[in-house]
XYZ file of C-alpha atoms in Angstrom:
686
model
C -6.719 -17.865 16.152
C -4.090 -20.292 17.394
C -0.330 -19.957 17.177
C 0.055 -21.941 13.945
C -2.147 -19.572 11.887
C -0.188 -16.553 13.102
C 3.059 -18.395 12.376
C 1.975 -19.130 8.799
C 0.993 -15.465 8.336
C 4.429 -14.296 9.487
C 6.283 -16.838 7.335
C 4.340 -15.992 4.168
C 4.687 -12.260 4.787
C 8.459 -12.535 5.201
C 8.979 -15.016 2.375
C 6.971 -13.207 -0.321
C 6.561 -9.596 0.863
C 9.658 -8.967 2.984
C 12.001 -6.028 2.530
C 14.304 -8.217 0.435
C 11.773 -8.009 -2.425
C 12.156 -4.212 -2.814
C 12.038 -3.320 -6.517
C 11.372 -6.915 -7.682
C 8.258 -8.304 -9.389
C 6.722 -10.536 -6.702
C 4.750 -13.692 -7.406
C 2.903 -15.199 -4.452
C 3.661 -18.689 -5.766
C 2.680 -21.567 -3.448
C 2.285 -25.183 -4.526
C 2.562 -28.426 -2.554
C 6.370 -28.492 -2.802
C 6.748 -24.866 -1.707
C 4.349 -25.464 1.205
C 6.446 -28.394 2.433
C 9.695 -26.437 2.093
C 8.277 -23.553 4.141
C 6.768 -25.846 6.760
C 9.983 -27.784 7.335
C 12.272 -24.779 6.894
C 10.471 -22.691 9.535
C 9.586 -25.557 11.844
C 5.787 -25.303 11.554
C 4.136 -28.574 12.526
C 0.637 -28.069 11.108
C 0.172 -28.167 7.286
C -1.082 -24.935 5.754
C -4.415 -26.217 4.402
C -5.239 -28.024 7.666
C -4.425 -24.888 9.660
C -6.725 -22.698 7.525
C -9.494 -25.275 7.177
C -10.221 -25.564 10.888
C -11.166 -21.880 11.090
C -13.760 -22.045 8.301
C -17.408 -21.698 9.308
C -18.820 -24.297 6.950
C -22.529 -24.363 6.299
C -22.884 -20.594 6.761
C -23.241 -17.793 4.229
C -19.857 -16.366 5.279
C -17.435 -19.280 5.767
C -14.373 -16.985 5.948
C -15.756 -14.543 8.526
C -13.411 -15.710 11.315
C -10.381 -15.163 9.084
C -11.622 -11.710 8.070
C -12.189 -10.782 11.718
C -8.623 -11.853 12.525
C -7.339 -9.645 9.719
C -9.158 -6.610 11.122
C -7.810 -7.232 14.633
C -4.272 -7.392 13.291
C -4.851 -4.234 11.262
C -5.718 -2.318 14.426
C -2.276 -3.218 15.770
C -0.302 -2.533 12.574
C -2.109 -0.524 9.906
C 0.828 -0.655 7.458
C 1.557 -4.373 7.885
C 0.850 -7.081 5.321
C -2.915 -7.861 5.364
C -3.361 -10.854 7.665
C -5.174 -13.234 5.330
C -2.098 -14.599 3.511
C -2.629 -18.247 4.626
C -6.072 -18.322 2.995
C -4.774 -16.705 -0.213
C -1.845 -19.127 -0.276
C -4.359 -22.002 -0.218
C -6.205 -20.418 -3.138
C -2.932 -20.418 -5.124
C -2.257 -24.045 -4.168
C -5.682 -24.961 -5.535
C -4.859 -23.159 -8.801
C -1.557 -25.058 -9.075
C -3.534 -28.338 -8.990
C -5.744 -27.423 -11.975
C -4.883 -30.200 -14.424
C -7.020 -32.794 -16.187
C -7.475 -35.987 -14.179
C -10.097 -38.687 -13.855
C -12.375 -36.549 -11.703
C -11.969 -32.949 -12.889
C -11.247 -30.850 -15.929
C -8.321 -28.440 -15.886
C -10.776 -25.540 -15.430
C -12.457 -26.995 -12.306
C -11.041 -24.617 -9.715
C -13.656 -24.476 -6.936
C -13.809 -28.260 -6.550
C -10.044 -28.354 -5.968
C -10.167 -25.403 -3.574
C -12.971 -26.971 -1.543
C -11.257 -30.371 -1.495
C -7.987 -28.807 -0.332
C -9.564 -27.030 2.669
C -12.429 -29.332 3.635
C -11.745 -32.727 2.065
C -15.070 -32.412 0.228
C -15.190 -30.926 -3.272
C -18.733 -29.585 -2.777
C -18.483 -27.776 0.585
C -17.131 -24.498 -0.876
C -18.579 -23.323 -4.188
C -18.243 -20.297 -6.426
C -20.984 -18.519 -4.457
C -18.617 -18.401 -1.448
C -15.559 -17.107 -3.290
C -16.265 -13.386 -3.677
C -14.698 -12.394 -0.288
C -11.441 -14.038 -1.393
C -11.369 -12.054 -4.627
C -11.789 -8.872 -2.527
C -8.877 -9.996 -0.343
C -6.677 -10.268 -3.438
C -7.576 -6.713 -4.423
C -6.836 -5.463 -0.892
C -3.439 -7.206 -1.024
C -2.641 -5.646 -4.404
C -3.758 -2.211 -3.214
C -1.557 -2.546 -0.112
C 1.449 -3.576 -2.223
C 0.977 -0.598 -4.554
C 0.745 1.698 -1.516
C 4.223 0.542 -0.429
C 5.653 1.985 -3.687
C 7.723 -1.090 -4.451
C 9.345 -1.410 -1.012
C 7.598 -4.806 -0.546
C 8.005 -5.964 -4.150
C 6.367 -4.948 -7.419
C 2.801 -6.241 -7.664
C 2.044 -8.981 -10.202
C -1.628 -9.387 -9.219
C -3.711 -8.307 -12.246
C -6.198 -5.491 -12.210
C -9.827 -6.667 -12.459
C -10.027 -5.191 -15.966
C -7.162 -7.434 -17.114
C -8.951 -10.694 -16.291
C -11.267 -12.675 -18.578
C -14.872 -12.101 -17.558
C -15.399 -15.759 -16.670
C -12.261 -15.715 -14.483
C -12.919 -12.379 -12.802
C -12.656 -13.873 -9.302
C -10.392 -16.917 -9.513
C -8.001 -15.212 -11.944
C -6.140 -13.497 -9.109
C -5.049 -16.827 -7.638
C -4.419 -18.327 -11.071
C -2.155 -15.410 -12.003
C 0.202 -16.269 -9.145
C 0.343 -19.956 -10.084
C 1.407 -19.389 -13.699
C 5.183 -19.006 -13.297
C 7.112 -21.345 -11.029
C 10.537 -20.527 -9.619
C 12.137 -22.547 -12.422
C 10.152 -20.528 -14.996
C 11.399 -17.250 -13.587
C 15.026 -18.400 -13.468
C 14.856 -19.402 -17.160
C 13.450 -16.088 -18.401
C 16.764 -14.129 -18.471
C 18.193 -16.754 -20.854
C 15.118 -16.369 -23.040
C 15.384 -12.574 -22.997
C 19.098 -12.623 -23.855
C 18.615 -14.959 -26.823
C 15.806 -12.789 -28.199
C 17.694 -9.512 -27.763
C 20.856 -10.915 -29.347
C 18.701 -11.941 -32.297
C 18.519 -8.235 -33.097
C 14.970 -7.318 -32.072
C 13.855 -4.064 -30.465
C 13.879 -4.336 -26.663
C 11.875 -4.630 -24.522
C 9.519 -6.775 -26.543
C 5.855 -6.745 -25.509
C 4.559 -9.851 -23.791
C 2.389 -10.855 -26.746
C 5.471 -11.067 -28.957
C 7.414 -12.924 -26.266
C 4.732 -15.624 -26.081
C 4.783 -15.989 -29.853
C 8.586 -16.309 -29.852
C 8.448 -19.003 -27.150
C 6.137 -21.050 -29.368
C 7.978 -20.352 -32.628
C 11.355 -21.324 -31.145
C 9.990 -24.379 -29.319
C 11.073 -23.037 -25.910
C 7.913 -24.131 -24.158
C 9.613 -27.360 -23.108
C 11.803 -25.327 -20.721
C 8.758 -24.033 -18.811
C 6.561 -25.735 -16.222
C 3.453 -27.721 -17.111
C 1.245 -25.045 -15.512
C 2.735 -22.399 -17.806
C 2.312 -24.561 -20.892
C -1.323 -25.245 -19.998
C -2.012 -21.518 -19.534
C -0.493 -20.719 -22.942
C -3.056 -23.016 -24.552
C -6.005 -21.077 -23.045
C -6.945 -18.194 -25.320
C -8.787 -16.350 -22.547
C -5.773 -16.373 -20.266
C -3.032 -15.618 -22.799
C -3.438 -11.794 -22.594
C -2.672 -11.727 -18.885
C 0.179 -14.227 -19.221
C 1.614 -11.940 -21.911
C 1.354 -8.951 -19.553
C 3.090 -10.862 -16.770
C 6.047 -11.890 -18.936
C 6.213 -8.396 -20.389
C 6.575 -6.937 -16.886
C 9.497 -9.247 -16.197
C 11.097 -8.285 -19.523
C 10.777 -4.603 -18.647
C 12.483 -5.159 -15.276
C 15.316 -7.233 -16.777
C 18.617 -5.356 -16.679
C 20.476 -7.426 -19.283
C 22.266 -9.839 -16.950
C 22.114 -13.640 -16.911
C 19.920 -13.439 -13.812
C 17.123 -11.216 -12.644
C 18.264 -9.058 -9.731
C 18.511 -11.708 -6.987
C 15.970 -11.614 -4.206
C 17.577 -9.958 -1.202
C 19.614 -7.542 -3.331
C 18.186 -4.021 -3.467
C 17.547 -2.631 -6.934
C 18.124 1.084 -7.482
C 16.225 2.197 -10.575
C 17.923 4.618 -12.949
C 15.535 7.313 -14.175
C 16.122 10.015 -16.755
C 15.669 13.588 -15.525
C 15.088 16.608 -17.778
C 16.077 19.854 -16.081
C 17.261 23.187 -17.530
C 17.566 21.783 -21.046
C 19.760 18.829 -20.042
C 19.203 15.084 -19.605
C 20.806 13.503 -16.550
C 20.466 10.432 -14.352
C 18.689 10.152 -11.024
C 18.275 6.922 -9.033
C 15.230 5.835 -7.032
C 15.940 3.422 -4.201
C 13.023 1.300 -2.969
C 14.390 0.475 0.470
C 13.546 1.239 4.074
C 17.278 1.713 4.809
C 18.129 5.034 3.149
C 21.855 5.875 3.186
C 23.072 9.394 2.436
C 25.926 8.329 0.145
C 26.487 5.075 -1.752
C 29.578 4.096 -3.743
C 29.499 1.274 -6.310
C 31.932 -0.138 -8.830
C 33.336 1.938 -11.671
C 33.502 5.172 -9.699
C 29.712 5.627 -9.587
C 28.442 7.596 -6.575
C 24.852 8.083 -5.370
C 24.092 11.149 -3.188
C 20.679 11.310 -1.509
C 18.542 14.297 -2.497
C 17.242 15.664 0.802
C 15.036 13.279 2.750
C 13.661 11.479 -0.324
C 14.031 8.135 -2.078
C 15.914 9.843 -4.940
C 19.697 10.048 -5.437
C 21.927 12.208 -7.627
C 24.100 9.950 -9.800
C 27.660 10.759 -10.876
C 30.177 8.628 -12.730
C 27.853 7.345 -15.495
C 27.838 8.406 -19.164
C 25.021 10.906 -19.765
C 21.705 9.646 -21.224
C 22.098 9.344 -24.989
C 20.830 7.239 -27.881
C 23.434 4.571 -27.037
C 22.958 4.394 -23.244
C 19.154 4.425 -23.519
C 19.033 1.713 -26.194
C 21.631 -0.614 -24.631
C 20.742 -0.281 -20.941
C 23.007 0.202 -17.916
C 23.887 -1.979 -14.939
C 26.350 -1.434 -12.083
C 26.758 -3.818 -9.120
C 27.555 -2.660 -5.603
C 27.535 -4.079 -2.096
C 24.134 -5.808 -1.913
C 22.770 -3.312 -4.461
C 22.235 -3.229 -8.223
C 21.882 0.067 -10.103
C 20.247 -0.571 -13.461
C 17.999 0.594 -16.258
C 16.710 -1.874 -18.878
C 17.307 -1.109 -22.533
C 14.308 0.673 -24.010
C 13.427 2.300 -27.295
C 10.761 4.590 -25.772
C 11.294 7.146 -22.996
C 8.287 8.787 -21.315
C 8.807 11.781 -19.003
C 6.225 13.314 -16.656
C 6.360 15.959 -13.940
C 7.649 14.406 -10.721
C 6.055 15.834 -7.555
C 9.158 15.163 -5.436
C 11.867 16.302 -7.853
C 9.811 19.170 -9.250
C 11.071 18.535 -12.819
C 10.417 16.134 -15.707
C 11.496 12.556 -14.897
C 11.073 9.087 -16.371
C 7.871 7.242 -15.522
C 6.704 3.632 -15.821
C 3.429 4.397 -17.578
C 1.203 7.124 -18.983
C -0.884 9.144 -16.518
C -4.304 10.097 -17.915
C -4.968 13.822 -17.823
C -1.289 14.793 -17.304
C 1.275 16.144 -19.765
C 4.154 13.943 -20.996
C 7.286 14.256 -23.093
C 7.677 11.159 -25.300
C 11.022 10.303 -26.932
C 11.218 7.388 -29.388
C 14.129 5.614 -31.063
C 13.857 5.075 -34.853
C 12.778 1.440 -34.322
C 9.846 2.504 -32.117
C 8.645 5.666 -33.863
C 5.995 3.854 -35.889
C 4.433 2.273 -32.766
C 4.488 5.586 -30.885
C 2.850 7.449 -33.760
C 0.106 4.801 -34.060
C -0.649 5.085 -30.319
C -0.791 8.882 -30.380
C -3.013 8.925 -33.465
C -5.452 6.566 -31.745
C -5.584 8.034 -28.227
C -3.669 11.306 -27.645
C -5.527 14.565 -27.090
C -2.441 16.733 -27.724
C 1.092 16.089 -28.971
C 0.243 13.863 -31.933
C 2.671 15.638 -34.261
C 6.395 15.234 -33.672
C 8.279 18.331 -32.528
C 10.740 19.136 -35.324
C 12.763 21.766 -33.431
C 16.434 20.830 -33.135
C 17.009 20.652 -29.380
C 20.492 19.660 -28.232
C 19.248 17.413 -25.414
C 17.136 15.132 -27.662
C 19.070 11.858 -28.309
C 20.490 11.664 -31.830
C 17.995 10.171 -34.295
C 15.149 10.051 -31.758
C 11.791 11.772 -32.270
C 10.081 13.943 -29.655
C 6.402 14.630 -28.939
C 5.316 17.246 -26.365
C 3.112 17.954 -24.555
C 1.376 14.595 -24.948
C -1.866 14.229 -22.971
C -4.480 11.481 -22.849
C -7.762 12.882 -21.569
C -9.600 9.584 -22.040
C -8.034 6.726 -20.047
C -10.470 4.174 -21.504
C -9.369 5.002 -25.055
C -5.708 4.944 -23.962
C -5.943 1.450 -22.475
C -7.713 0.148 -25.570
C -5.106 1.699 -27.885
C -2.182 0.267 -25.893
C -3.641 -3.237 -26.232
C -4.156 -2.768 -29.978
C -0.769 -1.242 -30.792
C 1.441 -3.345 -28.462
C 4.979 -2.968 -29.864
C 7.471 -0.911 -27.886
C 4.710 1.044 -26.102
C 2.773 -2.022 -24.954
C 4.104 -1.868 -21.381
C 3.222 1.776 -20.697
C -0.209 0.998 -19.237
C -1.540 3.441 -16.595
C -0.988 2.111 -13.054
C -3.692 -0.312 -11.934
C -6.205 0.978 -9.364
C -7.709 -1.500 -6.909
C -9.754 0.662 -4.555
C -11.544 3.982 -4.259
C -9.116 6.611 -2.956
C -8.427 10.338 -2.691
C -5.481 11.925 -4.512
C -3.895 15.370 -4.363
C -5.715 18.358 -2.888
C -4.490 21.039 -0.478
C -4.276 19.505 2.989
C -4.618 21.526 6.179
C -2.662 20.391 9.240
C -2.023 16.822 7.958
C -0.425 15.869 11.278
C -3.770 16.593 12.941
C -6.108 15.112 10.317
C -4.879 13.532 7.070
C -8.289 14.083 5.438
C -8.706 17.798 6.222
C -8.536 19.992 3.087
C -8.681 23.706 2.332
C -12.042 24.720 0.922
C -11.567 25.066 -2.851
C -8.579 22.697 -2.741
C -10.544 19.465 -2.492
C -8.807 16.277 -3.721
C -9.427 14.179 -6.817
C -11.235 10.842 -6.530
C -9.569 7.850 -8.196
C -12.054 5.120 -9.122
C -11.023 1.452 -9.040
C -10.519 -0.480 -12.262
C -13.519 -2.678 -12.986
C -14.692 -5.023 -15.694
C -17.952 -3.107 -15.827
C -19.335 -0.015 -14.133
C -20.832 -1.029 -10.806
C -22.774 2.156 -10.049
C -22.719 5.916 -9.908
C -20.229 8.100 -8.055
C -22.104 9.770 -5.190
C -20.957 12.911 -3.387
C -22.845 13.429 -0.119
C -25.337 10.824 -1.307
C -26.079 12.509 -4.659
C -24.913 11.953 -8.225
C -23.375 15.160 -9.671
C -23.631 15.880 -13.378
C -20.442 17.998 -13.306
C -18.370 14.846 -12.761
C -19.821 12.600 -15.464
C -17.346 13.607 -18.173
C -14.282 12.724 -16.074
C -15.869 9.450 -14.930
C -16.648 8.390 -18.501
C -13.058 9.153 -19.537
C -11.590 7.063 -16.711
C -9.613 9.978 -15.238
C -9.248 11.089 -11.592
C -12.435 13.004 -10.764
C -11.879 16.585 -9.461
C -14.080 17.538 -6.502
C -13.031 21.205 -6.455
C -15.442 21.976 -9.319
C -18.382 21.228 -7.012
C -17.667 24.247 -4.724
C -18.562 22.278 -1.606
C -19.434 24.059 1.626
C -17.044 23.717 4.587
C -17.682 20.616 6.666
C -17.644 16.834 6.402
C -18.328 15.199 3.030
C -18.711 11.630 1.788
C -17.725 10.092 -1.550
C -19.305 6.729 -2.397
C -18.834 4.282 -5.265
C -19.766 0.607 -5.641
C -20.722 0.314 -1.967
C -17.473 1.875 -0.667
C -17.414 5.283 1.064
C -14.600 7.725 1.900
C -15.006 10.716 4.224
C -13.079 13.982 4.165
C -13.453 17.429 5.735
C -13.058 20.915 4.265
C -12.398 24.141 6.171
C -11.518 27.769 5.424
C -8.525 27.770 7.765
C -6.331 25.332 9.644
C -7.098 24.461 13.223
C -4.078 24.930 15.494
C -3.815 22.489 18.344
C -3.402 24.145 21.764
C 0.063 23.893 23.276
C 0.412 24.380 27.016
C 3.641 26.294 27.615
C 2.636 27.816 30.989
C 0.716 26.246 33.859
C -1.250 28.317 36.356
C -2.101 26.885 39.786
C -1.609 27.031 43.552
C 1.704 26.272 45.194
C 1.770 24.030 48.279
C 4.081 24.765 51.223
C 4.112 22.507 54.285
C 0.851 20.956 53.187
C -0.926 24.323 52.804
C -2.030 25.692 49.437
C -1.391 29.362 48.671
C -4.373 31.722 48.764
C -3.783 33.162 45.287
C -2.830 31.445 42.020
C 0.497 31.907 40.254
C 2.523 30.485 37.382
C 4.002 27.201 38.477
C 7.691 26.822 37.685
C 9.576 23.559 37.285
C 10.344 23.322 41.014
C 6.757 23.886 42.208
C 4.870 22.128 39.399
C 5.107 18.550 40.796
C 3.495 19.556 44.110
C 1.241 22.367 42.882
C -2.532 22.219 42.563
C -4.010 23.052 39.155
C -7.584 23.668 38.099
C -9.082 24.849 41.439
C -8.102 26.274 44.832
C -8.601 23.937 47.745
C -7.869 25.488 51.119
C -6.191 23.245 53.627
C -4.765 20.862 51.065
C -2.388 18.281 52.442
C 0.543 16.639 50.737
C -1.407 13.440 50.102
C -4.048 15.461 48.224
C -1.627 17.048 45.785
C -1.199 13.966 43.611
C -3.872 15.430 41.344
C -3.440 16.072 37.647
C -5.450 17.333 34.725
C -4.952 15.957 31.212
C -6.447 17.045 27.892
C -8.040 14.168 25.972
C -9.016 14.180 22.303
C -12.741 14.216 21.538
C -12.161 12.605 18.134
C -10.381 9.577 19.611
C -12.060 6.240 18.921
C -11.369 5.132 22.488
C -9.855 6.724 25.611
C -8.748 4.493 28.478
C -6.959 5.022 31.782
C -4.924 2.051 33.011
C -4.159 2.638 36.685
C -1.040 1.241 38.311
C -3.126 -0.857 40.728
C -4.978 -2.788 37.991
C -8.110 -0.700 37.614
C -9.251 0.301 34.110
C -11.568 3.168 33.123
C -13.140 4.161 29.827
C -13.272 7.980 29.587
C -16.269 9.447 27.776
C -16.234 12.941 26.296
C -18.749 15.246 28.068
C -21.536 16.928 26.153
C -21.079 20.528 24.967
C -22.635 23.104 27.345
C -25.837 24.740 26.120
C -24.455 28.217 26.704
C -21.795 27.699 23.974
C -24.303 28.266 21.194
C -26.004 31.084 23.139
C -22.932 33.178 23.977
C -20.451 32.432 21.178
C -20.956 33.842 17.655
C -19.568 30.690 15.992
C -19.782 27.247 17.470
C -16.181 26.265 18.216
C -14.850 22.836 17.400
C -14.148 21.226 20.793
C -11.131 19.058 20.046
C -10.269 18.344 23.694
C -11.918 17.624 27.017
C -10.424 17.670 30.485
C -9.901 14.631 32.683
C -8.882 15.034 36.334
C -6.943 12.398 38.268
C -6.882 12.650 42.072
C -4.532 10.519 44.090
C -4.105 7.866 41.410
C -1.373 7.112 38.884
C -1.243 5.221 35.618
C -1.273 5.705 31.857
C -3.771 7.595 29.707
C -4.306 5.724 26.397
C -5.956 7.082 23.229
C -6.734 5.139 20.047
C -7.046 7.041 16.744
C -7.092 5.491 13.251
C -6.126 2.123 14.689
C -3.031 3.404 16.532
C -2.598 3.795 20.273
C -0.745 6.650 21.936
C -0.122 6.970 25.651
C 0.876 9.575 28.242
C 1.995 8.916 31.823
C -0.014 10.369 34.732
C 2.123 9.839 37.844
C 2.604 6.281 36.569
C 4.421 4.733 39.531
C 5.247 1.022 39.628
C 2.515 -1.224 38.193
C 0.952 -3.688 40.635
C -2.150 -4.875 38.739
C -3.010 -7.772 41.052
C -4.015 -5.516 43.931
C -7.370 -4.187 42.662
C -9.840 -3.958 39.807
C -10.136 -6.515 37.011
C -6.553 -7.616 36.249
C -7.430 -9.615 33.131
C -9.290 -6.713 31.481
C -6.417 -4.423 32.492
C -3.878 -6.803 30.924
C -5.837 -7.097 27.657
C -6.084 -3.309 27.340
C -2.373 -2.779 28.011
C -1.303 -5.502 25.550
C -3.599 -4.133 22.826
C -1.906 -0.742 23.280
C 1.636 -1.999 23.845
C 2.966 0.190 20.976
C 1.557 3.344 22.615
C 4.894 4.629 23.954
C 8.611 3.868 24.019
C 9.105 5.153 27.580
C 10.619 2.689 30.081
C 7.760 3.169 32.534
C 5.274 2.001 29.885
C 7.481 -1.008 29.140
C 7.061 -1.984 32.809
C 3.253 -1.884 32.378
C 3.475 -4.073 29.250
C 5.698 -6.565 31.048
C 3.291 -6.731 33.974
C 0.414 -7.343 31.556
C 2.314 -10.157 29.835
C 2.901 -11.848 33.159
C -0.816 -11.647 33.947
C -1.712 -12.984 30.513
C 0.353 -16.153 30.792
């Protein structure tokens, strides 16, 4: 990839998924005007479509393979970074923004416009080539959800939310529906509707109807008006506007991009309702003061803050909403007539949640205006908690009803009921799932292996949302009847019921596999606190070994006794290398590069030891040579110095291979001596 593609990736990542979007619904909106603004504003010479088009492998079955390979290379360097296919996805949104009737195409002709944009020929790229791009959209959405709002709130729809005939192109279309002007107009629309006296927040379906009834469509872009006319796309457009309505805090503007939003949540603890704030920001301060005497105090090392200086949650404060402005921060909670509480794993108590969680218990509080909608939903889908709790509890807001414990054992029925009922509960959909993943479980030594679990404490499997079932869930290659009930209900699937034997296991669904390991006890990594070896005095090694202290360790000999050792022989060292590393390299100071292979286990291990031990390390000896030992695990490099010395890579070996290895692992250490190696590699790579 050339410089311009990487530049476009960085610009799009910063513009649409930067830290300034924390807590904000994020639309990846790119049309021709936006592309020109970004190109001129950031000084990029090559147009976006031209930059992407030259890396397509036209005429092959996989025209985007070069772009996918680039994404994987970037992921090895930064596993948590924005997936590196944003330029291609931006082009797919540009194509969607051009979907209008003209002399050559209907408004629904997407692939012709996409192909024409990238290749100049409307027939080069067809629908049969588009599936990898739809997977990229799901990867992007999954990544954004994994950031827990720190890179913006995801507005990419779940596959189940899309019309069947738009199941692939609908991701790009969803981002082209609302222009910047559309989003800036929405607060005015919301204010006029709320002042009209309606229950807030209104579901998206009602908002669309009000836009048409009041003739407000003229204030929206042509793309929005066209989407409203398409019956198949109206449900998702309604969901999108509903999400914005739910995040509106009552002001004339949405929380401006670049201003952090702290969400106010209701906490139920010891029979009392109180406020707690959740701050979606990488910069976590211990104490924050904002106007009106409101103070936020961080709770431990979490994203939650204790809030003082606000009136306690009540029927008035919940129904009217709260907003306080601080220095580059807005603390707010939209007005709502329904409050849903669930157990929070971090706080350890009941706290407000954005949506229902299938299989978990909830406390549901409803204002008088929303009680009918809540009761209809519970009658249709709830397993428990259908009847209102009539006990007079002091903490329940005056006039509000309470249901507890409310559980939904069947997620499929819950989603269907939410779409049917709409009303005040229409926005409480379960969080969208975009990929197969593991959840919960009892982890052993997570710093050693994040997928190592205690036997009997195996995790749950969360299946991705899908328009239709794409296959069976396989555990170790077999379908298990014990799991069918949970799968059919759309809930997280518990693996503990299978009573799996200790060892490595595989979960597979729809062609995707996840591995995890179970064990009866944690494995403790060896820590070397004492070093035994032979001291060297005047070039002679001692006859018997001893513990080497700090003064004798640099010149001592470890691992074996060598009579007659001289001072030039003592630059020997032994390092422990991980057997489970994906790659182990040694970059010598003189420019030589070695790949270290783990030795085979000795035969006598199984003959003499009752249980075969897990050999997590192997020894590597270094005699008279200095450099850096580099290990790559899970895409991340870590390094340790071995008598590193001053790098002089031009003197021996293969300098170019040495430079590539060092630059690939440049994040391996923050030590100054490693920085000297990286600098030397950069000079070679020029």
